[in-house]
JSON list of C-alpha atoms in Angstrom, two decimals:
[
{"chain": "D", "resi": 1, "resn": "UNK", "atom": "CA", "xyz": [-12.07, -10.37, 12.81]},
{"chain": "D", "resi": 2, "resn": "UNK", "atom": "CA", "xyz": [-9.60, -11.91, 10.31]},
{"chain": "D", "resi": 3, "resn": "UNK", "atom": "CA", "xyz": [-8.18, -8.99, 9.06]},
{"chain": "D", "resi": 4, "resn": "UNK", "atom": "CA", "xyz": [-5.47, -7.10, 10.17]},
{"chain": "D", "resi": 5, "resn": "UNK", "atom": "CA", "xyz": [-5.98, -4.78, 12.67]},
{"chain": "D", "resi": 6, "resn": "UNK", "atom": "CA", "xyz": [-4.78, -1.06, 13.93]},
{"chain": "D", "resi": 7, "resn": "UNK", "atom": "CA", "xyz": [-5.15, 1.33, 16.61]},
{"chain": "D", "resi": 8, "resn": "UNK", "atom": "CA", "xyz": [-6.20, 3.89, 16.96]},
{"chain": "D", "resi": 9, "resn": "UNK", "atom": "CA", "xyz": [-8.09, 4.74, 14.36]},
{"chain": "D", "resi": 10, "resn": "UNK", "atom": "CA", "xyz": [-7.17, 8.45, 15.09]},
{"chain": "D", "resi": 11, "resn": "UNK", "atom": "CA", "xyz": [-4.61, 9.73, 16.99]},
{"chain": "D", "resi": 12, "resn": "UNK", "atom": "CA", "xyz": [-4.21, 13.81, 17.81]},
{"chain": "D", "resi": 13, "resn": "UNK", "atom": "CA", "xyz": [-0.69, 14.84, 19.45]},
{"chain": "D", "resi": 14, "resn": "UNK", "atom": "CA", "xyz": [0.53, 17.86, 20.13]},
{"chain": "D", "resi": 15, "resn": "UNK", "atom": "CA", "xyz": [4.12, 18.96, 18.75]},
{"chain": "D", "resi": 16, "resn": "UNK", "atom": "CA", "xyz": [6.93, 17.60, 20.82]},
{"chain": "D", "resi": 17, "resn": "UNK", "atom": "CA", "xyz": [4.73, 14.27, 22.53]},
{"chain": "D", "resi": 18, "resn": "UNK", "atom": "CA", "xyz": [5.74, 10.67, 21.67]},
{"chain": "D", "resi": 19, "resn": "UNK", "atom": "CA", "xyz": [2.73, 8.22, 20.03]},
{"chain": "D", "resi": 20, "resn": "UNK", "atom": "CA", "xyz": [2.47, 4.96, 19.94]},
{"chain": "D", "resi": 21, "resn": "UNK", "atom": "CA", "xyz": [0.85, 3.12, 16.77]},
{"chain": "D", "resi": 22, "resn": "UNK", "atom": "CA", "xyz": [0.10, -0.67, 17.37]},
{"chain": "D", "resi": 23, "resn": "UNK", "atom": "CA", "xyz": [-1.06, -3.14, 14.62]},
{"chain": "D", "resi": 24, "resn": "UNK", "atom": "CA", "xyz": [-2.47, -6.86, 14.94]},
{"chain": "D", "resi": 25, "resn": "UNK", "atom": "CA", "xyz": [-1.96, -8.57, 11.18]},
{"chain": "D", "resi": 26, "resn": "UNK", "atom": "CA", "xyz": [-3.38, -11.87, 10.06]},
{"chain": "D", "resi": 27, "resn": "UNK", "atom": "CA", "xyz": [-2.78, -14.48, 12.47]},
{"chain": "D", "resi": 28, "resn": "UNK", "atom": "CA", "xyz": [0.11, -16.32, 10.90]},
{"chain": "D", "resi": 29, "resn": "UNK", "atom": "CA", "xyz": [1.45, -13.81, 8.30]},
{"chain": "D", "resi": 30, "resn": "UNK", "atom": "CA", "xyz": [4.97, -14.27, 8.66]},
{"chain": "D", "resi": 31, "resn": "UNK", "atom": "CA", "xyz": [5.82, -10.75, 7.08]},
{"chain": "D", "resi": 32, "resn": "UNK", "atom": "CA", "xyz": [4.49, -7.18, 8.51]},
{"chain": "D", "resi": 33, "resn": "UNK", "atom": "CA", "xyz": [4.96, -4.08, 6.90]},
{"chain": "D", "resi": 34, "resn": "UNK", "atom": "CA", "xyz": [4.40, -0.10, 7.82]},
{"chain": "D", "resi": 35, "resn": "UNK", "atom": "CA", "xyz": [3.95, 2.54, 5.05]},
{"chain": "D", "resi": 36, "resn": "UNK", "atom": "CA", "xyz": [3.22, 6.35, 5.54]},
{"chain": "D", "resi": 37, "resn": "UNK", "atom": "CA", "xyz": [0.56, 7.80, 3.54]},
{"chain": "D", "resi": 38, "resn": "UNK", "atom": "CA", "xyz": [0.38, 11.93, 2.80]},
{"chain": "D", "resi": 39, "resn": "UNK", "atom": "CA", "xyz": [-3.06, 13.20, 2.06]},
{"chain": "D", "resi": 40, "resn": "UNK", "atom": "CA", "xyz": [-3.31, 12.59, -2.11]},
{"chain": "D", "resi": 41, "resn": "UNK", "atom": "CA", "xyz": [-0.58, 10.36, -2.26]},
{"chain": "D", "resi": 42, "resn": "UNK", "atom": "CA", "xyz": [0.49, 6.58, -2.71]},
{"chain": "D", "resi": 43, "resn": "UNK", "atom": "CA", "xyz": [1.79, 4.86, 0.58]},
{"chain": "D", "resi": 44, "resn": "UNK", "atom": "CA", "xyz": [5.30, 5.15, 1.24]},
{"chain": "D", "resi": 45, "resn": "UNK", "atom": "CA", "xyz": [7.26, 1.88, 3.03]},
{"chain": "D", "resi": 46, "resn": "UNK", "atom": "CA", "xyz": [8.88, 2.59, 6.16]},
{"chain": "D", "resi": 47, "resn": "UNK", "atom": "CA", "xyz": [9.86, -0.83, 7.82]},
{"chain": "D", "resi": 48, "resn": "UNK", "atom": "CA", "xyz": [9.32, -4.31, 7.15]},
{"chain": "D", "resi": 49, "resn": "UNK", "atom": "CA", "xyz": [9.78, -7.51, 9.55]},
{"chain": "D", "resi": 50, "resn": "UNK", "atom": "CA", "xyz": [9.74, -10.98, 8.78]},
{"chain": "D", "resi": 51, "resn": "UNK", "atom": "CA", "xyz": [8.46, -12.61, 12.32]},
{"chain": "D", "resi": 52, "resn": "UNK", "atom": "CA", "xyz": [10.47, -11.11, 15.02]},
{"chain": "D", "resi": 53, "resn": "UNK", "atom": "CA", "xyz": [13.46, -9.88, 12.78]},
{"chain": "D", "resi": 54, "resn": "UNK", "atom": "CA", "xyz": [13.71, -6.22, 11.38]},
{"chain": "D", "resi": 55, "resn": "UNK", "atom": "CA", "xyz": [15.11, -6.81, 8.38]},
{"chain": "D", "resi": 56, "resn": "UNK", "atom": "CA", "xyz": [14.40, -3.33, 6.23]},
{"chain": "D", "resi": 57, "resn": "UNK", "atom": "CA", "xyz": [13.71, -0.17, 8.17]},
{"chain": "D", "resi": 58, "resn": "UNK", "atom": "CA", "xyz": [15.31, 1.99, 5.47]},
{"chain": "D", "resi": 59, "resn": "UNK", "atom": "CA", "xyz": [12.33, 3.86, 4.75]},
{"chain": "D", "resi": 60, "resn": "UNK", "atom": "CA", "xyz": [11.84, 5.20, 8.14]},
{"chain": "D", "resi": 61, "resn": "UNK", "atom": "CA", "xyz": [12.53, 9.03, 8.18]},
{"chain": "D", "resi": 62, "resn": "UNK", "atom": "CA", "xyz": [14.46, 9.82, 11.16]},
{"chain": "D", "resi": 63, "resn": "UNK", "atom": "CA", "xyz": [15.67, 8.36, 14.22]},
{"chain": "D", "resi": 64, "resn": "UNK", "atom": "CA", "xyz": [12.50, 9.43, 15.92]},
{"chain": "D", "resi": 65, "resn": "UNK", "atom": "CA", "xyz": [10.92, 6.46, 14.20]},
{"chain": "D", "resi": 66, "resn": "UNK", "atom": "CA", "xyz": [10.95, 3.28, 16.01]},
{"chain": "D", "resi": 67, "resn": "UNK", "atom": "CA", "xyz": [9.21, -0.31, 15.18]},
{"chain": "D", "resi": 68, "resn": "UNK", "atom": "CA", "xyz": [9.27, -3.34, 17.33]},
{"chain": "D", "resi": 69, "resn": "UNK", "atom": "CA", "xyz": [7.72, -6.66, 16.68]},
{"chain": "D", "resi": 70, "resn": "UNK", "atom": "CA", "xyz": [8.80, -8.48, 19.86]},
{"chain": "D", "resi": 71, "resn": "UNK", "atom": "CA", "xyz": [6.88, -11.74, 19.54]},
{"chain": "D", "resi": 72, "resn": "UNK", "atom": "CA", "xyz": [6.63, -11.92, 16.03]},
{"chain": "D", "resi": 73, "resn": "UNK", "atom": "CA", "xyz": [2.92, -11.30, 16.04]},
{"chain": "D", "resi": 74, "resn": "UNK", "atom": "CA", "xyz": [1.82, -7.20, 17.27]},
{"chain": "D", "resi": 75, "resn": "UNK", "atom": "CA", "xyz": [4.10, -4.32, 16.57]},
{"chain": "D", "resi": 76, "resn": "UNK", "atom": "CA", "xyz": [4.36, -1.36, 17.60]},
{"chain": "D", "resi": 77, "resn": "UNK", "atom": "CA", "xyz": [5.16, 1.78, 15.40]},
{"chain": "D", "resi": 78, "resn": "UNK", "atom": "CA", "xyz": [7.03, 5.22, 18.04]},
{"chain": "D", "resi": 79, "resn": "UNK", "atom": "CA", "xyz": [7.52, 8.31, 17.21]},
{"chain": "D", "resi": 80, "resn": "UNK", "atom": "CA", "xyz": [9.10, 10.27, 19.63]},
{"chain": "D", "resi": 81, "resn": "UNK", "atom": "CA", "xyz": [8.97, 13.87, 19.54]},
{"chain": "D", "resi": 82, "resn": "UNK", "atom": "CA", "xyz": [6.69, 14.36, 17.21]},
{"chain": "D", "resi": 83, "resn": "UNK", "atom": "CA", "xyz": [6.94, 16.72, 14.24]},
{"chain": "D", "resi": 84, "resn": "UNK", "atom": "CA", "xyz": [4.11, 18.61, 12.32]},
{"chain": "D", "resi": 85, "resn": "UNK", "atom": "CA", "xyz": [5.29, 16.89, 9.03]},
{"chain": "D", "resi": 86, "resn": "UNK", "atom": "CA", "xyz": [4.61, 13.57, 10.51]},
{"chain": "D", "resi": 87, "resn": "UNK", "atom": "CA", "xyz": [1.09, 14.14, 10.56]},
{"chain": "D", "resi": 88, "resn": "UNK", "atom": "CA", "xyz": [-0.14, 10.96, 7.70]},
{"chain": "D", "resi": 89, "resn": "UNK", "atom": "CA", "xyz": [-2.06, 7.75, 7.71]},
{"chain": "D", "resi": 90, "resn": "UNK", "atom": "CA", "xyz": [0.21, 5.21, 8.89]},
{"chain": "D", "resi": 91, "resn": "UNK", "atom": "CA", "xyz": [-0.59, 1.98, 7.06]},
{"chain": "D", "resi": 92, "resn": "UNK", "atom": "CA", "xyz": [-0.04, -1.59, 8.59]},
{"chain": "D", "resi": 93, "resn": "UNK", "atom": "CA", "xyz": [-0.08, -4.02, 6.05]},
{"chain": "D", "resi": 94, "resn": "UNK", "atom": "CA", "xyz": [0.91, -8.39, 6.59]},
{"chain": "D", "resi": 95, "resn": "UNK", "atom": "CA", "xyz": [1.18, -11.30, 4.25]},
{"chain": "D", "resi": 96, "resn": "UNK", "atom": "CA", "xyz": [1.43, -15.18, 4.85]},
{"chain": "D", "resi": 97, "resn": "UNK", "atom": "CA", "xyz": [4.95, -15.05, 2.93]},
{"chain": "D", "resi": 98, "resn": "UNK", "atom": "CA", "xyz": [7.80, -12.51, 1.83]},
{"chain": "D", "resi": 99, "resn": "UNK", "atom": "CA", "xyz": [8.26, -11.99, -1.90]},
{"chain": "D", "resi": 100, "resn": "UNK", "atom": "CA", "xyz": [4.94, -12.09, -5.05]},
{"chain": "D", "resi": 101, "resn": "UNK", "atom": "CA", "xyz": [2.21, -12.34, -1.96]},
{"chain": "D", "resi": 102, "resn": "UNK", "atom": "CA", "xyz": [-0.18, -10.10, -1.40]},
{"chain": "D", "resi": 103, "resn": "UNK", "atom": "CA", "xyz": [-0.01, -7.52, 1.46]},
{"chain": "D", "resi": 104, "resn": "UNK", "atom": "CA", "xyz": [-3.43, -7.36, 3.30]},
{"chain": "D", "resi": 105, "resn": "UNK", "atom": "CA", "xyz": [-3.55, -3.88, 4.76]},
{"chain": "D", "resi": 106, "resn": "UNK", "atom": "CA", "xyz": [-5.61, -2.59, 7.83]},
{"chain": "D", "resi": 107, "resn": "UNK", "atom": "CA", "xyz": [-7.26, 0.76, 7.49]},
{"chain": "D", "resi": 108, "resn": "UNK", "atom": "CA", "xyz": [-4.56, 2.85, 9.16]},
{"chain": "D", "resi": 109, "resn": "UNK", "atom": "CA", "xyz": [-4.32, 5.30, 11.89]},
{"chain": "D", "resi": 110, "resn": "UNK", "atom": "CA", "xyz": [-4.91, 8.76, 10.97]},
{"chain": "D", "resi": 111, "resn": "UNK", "atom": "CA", "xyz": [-2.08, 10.85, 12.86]},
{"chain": "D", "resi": 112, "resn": "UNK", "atom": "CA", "xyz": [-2.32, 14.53, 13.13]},
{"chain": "D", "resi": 113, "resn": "UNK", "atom": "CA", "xyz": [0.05, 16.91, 15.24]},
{"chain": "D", "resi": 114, "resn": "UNK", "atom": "CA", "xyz": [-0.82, 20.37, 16.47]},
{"chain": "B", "resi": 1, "resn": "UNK", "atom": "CA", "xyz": [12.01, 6.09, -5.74]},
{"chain": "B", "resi": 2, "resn": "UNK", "atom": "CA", "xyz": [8.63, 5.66, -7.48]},
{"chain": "B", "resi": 3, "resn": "UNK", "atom": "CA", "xyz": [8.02, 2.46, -9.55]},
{"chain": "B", "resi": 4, "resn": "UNK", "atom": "CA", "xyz": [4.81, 3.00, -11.06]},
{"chain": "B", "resi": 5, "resn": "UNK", "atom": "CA", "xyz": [3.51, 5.72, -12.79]},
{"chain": "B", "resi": 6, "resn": "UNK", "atom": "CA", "xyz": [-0.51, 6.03, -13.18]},
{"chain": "B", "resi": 7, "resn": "UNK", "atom": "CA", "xyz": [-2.38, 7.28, -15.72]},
{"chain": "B", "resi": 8, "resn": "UNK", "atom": "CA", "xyz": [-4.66, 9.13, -15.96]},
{"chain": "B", "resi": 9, "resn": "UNK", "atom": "CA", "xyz": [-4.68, 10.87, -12.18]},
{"chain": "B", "resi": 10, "resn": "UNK", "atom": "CA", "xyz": [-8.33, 11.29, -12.07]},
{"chain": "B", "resi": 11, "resn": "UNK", "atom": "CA", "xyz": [-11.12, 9.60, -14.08]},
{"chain": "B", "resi": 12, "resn": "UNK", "atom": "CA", "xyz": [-14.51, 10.83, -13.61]},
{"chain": "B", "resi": 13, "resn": "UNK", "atom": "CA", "xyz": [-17.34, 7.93, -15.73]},
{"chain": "B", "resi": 14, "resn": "UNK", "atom": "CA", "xyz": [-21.19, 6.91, -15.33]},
{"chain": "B", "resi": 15, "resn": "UNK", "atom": "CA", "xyz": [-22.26, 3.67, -14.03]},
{"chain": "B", "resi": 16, "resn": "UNK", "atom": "CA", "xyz": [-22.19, 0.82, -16.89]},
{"chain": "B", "resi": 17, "resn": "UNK", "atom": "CA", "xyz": [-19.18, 2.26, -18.32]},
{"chain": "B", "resi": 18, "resn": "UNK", "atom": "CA", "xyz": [-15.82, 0.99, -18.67]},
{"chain": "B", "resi": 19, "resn": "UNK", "atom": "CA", "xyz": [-12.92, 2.41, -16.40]},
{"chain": "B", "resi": 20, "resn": "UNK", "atom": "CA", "xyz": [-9.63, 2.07, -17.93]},
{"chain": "B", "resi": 21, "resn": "UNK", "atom": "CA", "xyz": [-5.93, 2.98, -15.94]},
{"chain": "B", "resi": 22, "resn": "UNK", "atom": "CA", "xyz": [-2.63, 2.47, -17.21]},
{"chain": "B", "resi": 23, "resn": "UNK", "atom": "CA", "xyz": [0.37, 2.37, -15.55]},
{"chain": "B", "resi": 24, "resn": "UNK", "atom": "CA", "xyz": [3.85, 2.81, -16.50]},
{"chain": "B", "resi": 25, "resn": "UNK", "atom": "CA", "xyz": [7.10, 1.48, -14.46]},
{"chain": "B", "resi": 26, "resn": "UNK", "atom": "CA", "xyz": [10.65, 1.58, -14.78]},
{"chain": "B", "resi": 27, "resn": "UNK", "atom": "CA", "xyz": [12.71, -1.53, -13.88]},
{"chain": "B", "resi": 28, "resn": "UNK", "atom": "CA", "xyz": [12.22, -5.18, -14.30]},
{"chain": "B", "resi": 29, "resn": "UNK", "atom": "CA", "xyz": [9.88, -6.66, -11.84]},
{"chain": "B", "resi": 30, "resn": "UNK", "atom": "CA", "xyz": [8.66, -10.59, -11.14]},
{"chain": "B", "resi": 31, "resn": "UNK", "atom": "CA", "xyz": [5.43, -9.08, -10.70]},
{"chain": "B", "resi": 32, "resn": "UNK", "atom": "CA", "xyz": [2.58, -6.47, -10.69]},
{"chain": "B", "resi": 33, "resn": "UNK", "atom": "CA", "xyz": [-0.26, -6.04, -8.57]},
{"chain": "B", "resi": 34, "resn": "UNK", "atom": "CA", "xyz": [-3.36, -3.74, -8.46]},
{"chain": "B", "resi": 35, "resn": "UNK", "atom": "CA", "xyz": [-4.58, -2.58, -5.35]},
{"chain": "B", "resi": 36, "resn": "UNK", "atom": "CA", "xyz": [-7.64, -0.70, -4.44]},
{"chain": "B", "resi": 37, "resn": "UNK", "atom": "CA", "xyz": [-8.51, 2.32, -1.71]},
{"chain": "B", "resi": 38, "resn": "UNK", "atom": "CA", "xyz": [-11.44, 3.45, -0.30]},
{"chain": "B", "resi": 39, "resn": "UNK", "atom": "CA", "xyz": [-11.86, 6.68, 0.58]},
{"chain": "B", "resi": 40, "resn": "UNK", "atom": "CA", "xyz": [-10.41, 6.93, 4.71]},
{"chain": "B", "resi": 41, "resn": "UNK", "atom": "CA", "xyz": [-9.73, 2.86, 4.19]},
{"chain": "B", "resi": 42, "resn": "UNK", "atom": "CA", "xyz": [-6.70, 0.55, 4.09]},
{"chain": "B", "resi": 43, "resn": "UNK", "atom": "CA", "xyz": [-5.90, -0.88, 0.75]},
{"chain": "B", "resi": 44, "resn": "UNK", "atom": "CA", "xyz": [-7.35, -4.32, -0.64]},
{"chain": "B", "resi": 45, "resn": "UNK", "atom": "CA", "xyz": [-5.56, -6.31, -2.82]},
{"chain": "B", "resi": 46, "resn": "UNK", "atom": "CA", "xyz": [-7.04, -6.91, -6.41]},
{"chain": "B", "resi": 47, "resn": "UNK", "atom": "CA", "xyz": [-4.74, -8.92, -9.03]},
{"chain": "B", "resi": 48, "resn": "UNK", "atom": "CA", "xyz": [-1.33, -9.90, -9.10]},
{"chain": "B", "resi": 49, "resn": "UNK", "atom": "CA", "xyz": [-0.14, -10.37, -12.27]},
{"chain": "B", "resi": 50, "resn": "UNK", "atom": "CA", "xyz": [3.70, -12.36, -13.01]},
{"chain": "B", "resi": 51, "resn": "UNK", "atom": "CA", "xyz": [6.06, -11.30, -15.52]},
{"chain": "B", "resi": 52, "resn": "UNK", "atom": "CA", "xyz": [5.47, -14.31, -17.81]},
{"chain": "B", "resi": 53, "resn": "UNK", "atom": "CA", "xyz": [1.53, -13.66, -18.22]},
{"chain": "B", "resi": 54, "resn": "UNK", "atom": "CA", "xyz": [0.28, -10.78, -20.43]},
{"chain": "B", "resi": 55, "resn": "UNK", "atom": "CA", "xyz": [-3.50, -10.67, -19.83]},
{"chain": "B", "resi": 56, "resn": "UNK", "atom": "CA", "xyz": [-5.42, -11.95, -16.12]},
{"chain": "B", "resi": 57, "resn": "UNK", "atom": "CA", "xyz": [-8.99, -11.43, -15.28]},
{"chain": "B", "resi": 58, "resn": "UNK", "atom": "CA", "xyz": [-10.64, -11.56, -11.97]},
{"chain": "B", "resi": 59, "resn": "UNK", "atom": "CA", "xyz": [-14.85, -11.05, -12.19]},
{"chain": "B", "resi": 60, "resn": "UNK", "atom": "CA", "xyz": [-15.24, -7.36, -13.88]},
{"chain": "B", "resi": 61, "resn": "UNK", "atom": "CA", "xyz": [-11.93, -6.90, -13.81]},
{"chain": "B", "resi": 62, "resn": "UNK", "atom": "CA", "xyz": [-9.05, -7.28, -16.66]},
{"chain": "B", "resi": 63, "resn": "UNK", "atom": "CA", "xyz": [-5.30, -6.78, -16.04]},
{"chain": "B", "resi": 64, "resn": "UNK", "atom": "CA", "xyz": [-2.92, -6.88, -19.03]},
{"chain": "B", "resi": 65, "resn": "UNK", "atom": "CA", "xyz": [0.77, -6.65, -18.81]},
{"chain": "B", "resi": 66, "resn": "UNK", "atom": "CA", "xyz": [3.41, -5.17, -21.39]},
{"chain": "B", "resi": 67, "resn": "UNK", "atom": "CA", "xyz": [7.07, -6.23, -20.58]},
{"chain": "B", "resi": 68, "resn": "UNK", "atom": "CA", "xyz": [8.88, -4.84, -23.15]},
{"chain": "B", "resi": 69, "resn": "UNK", "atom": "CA", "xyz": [6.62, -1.23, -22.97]},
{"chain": "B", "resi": 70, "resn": "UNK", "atom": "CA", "xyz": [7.09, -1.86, -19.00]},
{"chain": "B", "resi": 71, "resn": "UNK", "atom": "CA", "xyz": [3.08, -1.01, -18.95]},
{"chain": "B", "resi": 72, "resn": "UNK", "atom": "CA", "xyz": [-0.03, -2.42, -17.30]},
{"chain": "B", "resi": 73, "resn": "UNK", "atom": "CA", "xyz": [-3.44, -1.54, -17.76]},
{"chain": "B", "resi": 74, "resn": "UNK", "atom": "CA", "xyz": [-6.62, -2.31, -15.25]},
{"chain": "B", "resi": 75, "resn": "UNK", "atom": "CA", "xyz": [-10.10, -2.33, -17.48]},
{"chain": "B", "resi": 76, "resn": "UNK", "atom": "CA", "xyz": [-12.89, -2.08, -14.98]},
{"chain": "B", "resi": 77, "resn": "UNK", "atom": "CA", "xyz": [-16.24, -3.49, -16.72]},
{"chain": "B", "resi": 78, "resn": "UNK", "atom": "CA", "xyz": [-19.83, -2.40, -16.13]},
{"chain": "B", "resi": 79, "resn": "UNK", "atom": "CA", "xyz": [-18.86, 0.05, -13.26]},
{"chain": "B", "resi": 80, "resn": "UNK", "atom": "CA", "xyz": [-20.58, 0.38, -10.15]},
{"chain": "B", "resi": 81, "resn": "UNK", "atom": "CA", "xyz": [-20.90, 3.64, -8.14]},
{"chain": "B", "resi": 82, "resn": "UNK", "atom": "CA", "xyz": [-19.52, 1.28, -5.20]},
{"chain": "B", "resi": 83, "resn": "UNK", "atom": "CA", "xyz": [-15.65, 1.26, -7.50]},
{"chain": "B", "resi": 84, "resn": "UNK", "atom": "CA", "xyz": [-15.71, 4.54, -6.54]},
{"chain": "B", "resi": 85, "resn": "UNK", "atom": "CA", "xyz": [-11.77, 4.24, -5.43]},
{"chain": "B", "resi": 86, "resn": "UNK", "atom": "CA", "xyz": [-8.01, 5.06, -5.69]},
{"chain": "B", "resi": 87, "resn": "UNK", "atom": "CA", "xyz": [-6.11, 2.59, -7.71]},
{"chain": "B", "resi": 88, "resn": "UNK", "atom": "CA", "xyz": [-2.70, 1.71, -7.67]},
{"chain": "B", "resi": 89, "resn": "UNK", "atom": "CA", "xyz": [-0.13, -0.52, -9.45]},
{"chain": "B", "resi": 90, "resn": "UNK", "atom": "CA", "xyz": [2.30, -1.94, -7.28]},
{"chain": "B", "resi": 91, "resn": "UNK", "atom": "CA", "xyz": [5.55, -3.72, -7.70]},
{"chain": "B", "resi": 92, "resn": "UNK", "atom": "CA", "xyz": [8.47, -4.83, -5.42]},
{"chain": "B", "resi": 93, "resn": "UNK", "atom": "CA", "xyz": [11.10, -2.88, -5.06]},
{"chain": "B", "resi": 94, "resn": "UNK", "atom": "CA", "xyz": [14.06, -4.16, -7.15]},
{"chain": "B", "resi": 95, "resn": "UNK", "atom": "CA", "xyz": [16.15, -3.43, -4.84]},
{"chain": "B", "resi": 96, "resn": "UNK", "atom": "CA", "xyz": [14.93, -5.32, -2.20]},
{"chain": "B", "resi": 97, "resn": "UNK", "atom": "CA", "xyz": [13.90, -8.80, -3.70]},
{"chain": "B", "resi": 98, "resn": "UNK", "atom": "CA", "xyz": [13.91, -10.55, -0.45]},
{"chain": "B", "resi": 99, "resn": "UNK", "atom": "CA", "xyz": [11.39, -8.48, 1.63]},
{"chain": "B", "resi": 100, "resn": "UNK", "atom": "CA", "xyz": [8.53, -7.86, -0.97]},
{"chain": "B", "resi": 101, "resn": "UNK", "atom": "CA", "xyz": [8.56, -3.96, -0.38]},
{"chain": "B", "resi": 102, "resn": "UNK", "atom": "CA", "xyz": [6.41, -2.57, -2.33]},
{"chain": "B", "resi": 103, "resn": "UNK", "atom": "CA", "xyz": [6.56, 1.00, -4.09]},
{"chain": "B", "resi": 104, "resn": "UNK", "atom": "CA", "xyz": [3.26, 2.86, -5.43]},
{"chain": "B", "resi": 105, "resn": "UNK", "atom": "CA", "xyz": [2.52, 5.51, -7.14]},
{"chain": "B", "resi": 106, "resn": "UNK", "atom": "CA", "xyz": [0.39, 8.20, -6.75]},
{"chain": "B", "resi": 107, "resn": "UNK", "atom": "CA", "xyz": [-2.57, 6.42, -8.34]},
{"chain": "B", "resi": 108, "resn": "UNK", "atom": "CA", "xyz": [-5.93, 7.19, -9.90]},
{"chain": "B", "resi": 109, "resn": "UNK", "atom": "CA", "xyz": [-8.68, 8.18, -8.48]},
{"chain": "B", "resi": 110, "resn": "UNK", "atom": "CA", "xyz": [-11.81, 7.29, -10.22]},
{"chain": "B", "resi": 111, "resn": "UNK", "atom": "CA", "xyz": [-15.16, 8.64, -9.88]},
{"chain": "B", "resi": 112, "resn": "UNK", "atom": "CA", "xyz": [-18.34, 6.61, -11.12]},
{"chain": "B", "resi": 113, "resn": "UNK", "atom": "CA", "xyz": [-21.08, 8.62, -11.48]},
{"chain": "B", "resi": 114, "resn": "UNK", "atom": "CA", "xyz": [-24.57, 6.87, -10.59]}
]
């Protein structure tokens, strides 16, 4: 499809495990973002790249967060020893440019830990 | 930080009716955008609107824009059971005018009623 992409869908860890969140955007979208969404609540920006290039990751809570974008295209959203309150919807989102574009988001991975 | 304030938090209407949300934010922006959720769904873009325009419309829908009240307002006409939704305004972070992070709010959440 043309739409930006994400797996899993749903992803069920238990306390303490590592997960791995990948996202395909919009062939071509130069910029890629990741927000974290709590049950009732607005998303919540964690990184953002522009191709390759990390160039905001101040919204990402601790250093058990990690995003890559190697090739400018996938990336890949860690979190290593996972917590109980990181248990969200983890939104990928893409757009062609960087500032007044729209963000075209994919319809998240669901992330609970037990 | 949150940027945009929604208003009400839950609107509950039958079909055929209008749907109106406000929102409220606190800095300057270049911009404001409306975005719509689906229940369990990513978010889809609806309007953008720019700082110099005060009123945009898009099919049923009608976006105005207040600068100097720092308010929007999204008028949804002749509802459908299928707007059924979370809505958020959405405007770049101030702070971070080269990325185009976005920060939501908590949003409303409108029921239509068939």
């Amino acid at each position: 499809g043309a739409g930006v992409s994400q797996s899993p869908r749903y992803k069920v860890a238990k306390r303490g495990q590592d997960v791995a969140l990948r996202c395909d955007p919009i062939s071509g979208h130069v910029s890629l973002f990741w927000y974290q969404q709590a049950l009732g609540q607005g998303p919540e920006f964690l990184t953002y790249f522009q191709n390759e290039a990390q160039l905001d990751k101040s919204g990402l809570p601790s250093d058990r967060f990690f995003a890559e974008r190697p090739e400018g295209s996938v990336s890949t959203l860690k979190i290593q020893r996972t917590q109980q309150e990181d248990s969200a919807v983890y939104l990928c989102a893409s757009s062609f440019g960087r500032v007044n574009q729209p963000q075209h988001f994919g319809d998240g991975t669901r992330l609970s830990i037990l | 930080s949150q940027q945009g304030e929604e208003d009400p938090q839950a609107l509950s209407i039958q079909e055929g009716e209008n749907a109106t949300m406000n929102c409220s934010y606190k800095t300057s922006i270049n911009n404001l955008q409306w975005y719509r959720q689906n229940s369990g769904r990513g978010l889809v873009h609806l309007i953008l609107i720019r700082s110099n325009e005060r009123e945009k419309h898009s099919g049923r829908l009608r976006v105005t824009l207040d600068t100097s009240k720092k308010s929007s307002s999204l008028l949804i006409t002749a509802s459908r059971a299928a707007d059924t939704a979370s809505y958020f305004c959405v405007s770049p972070d101030p702070g971070s005018s080269n990325t185009g992070k976005l920060i939501f709010g908590q949003g409303t959440t409108l029921q239509v009623k068939p």
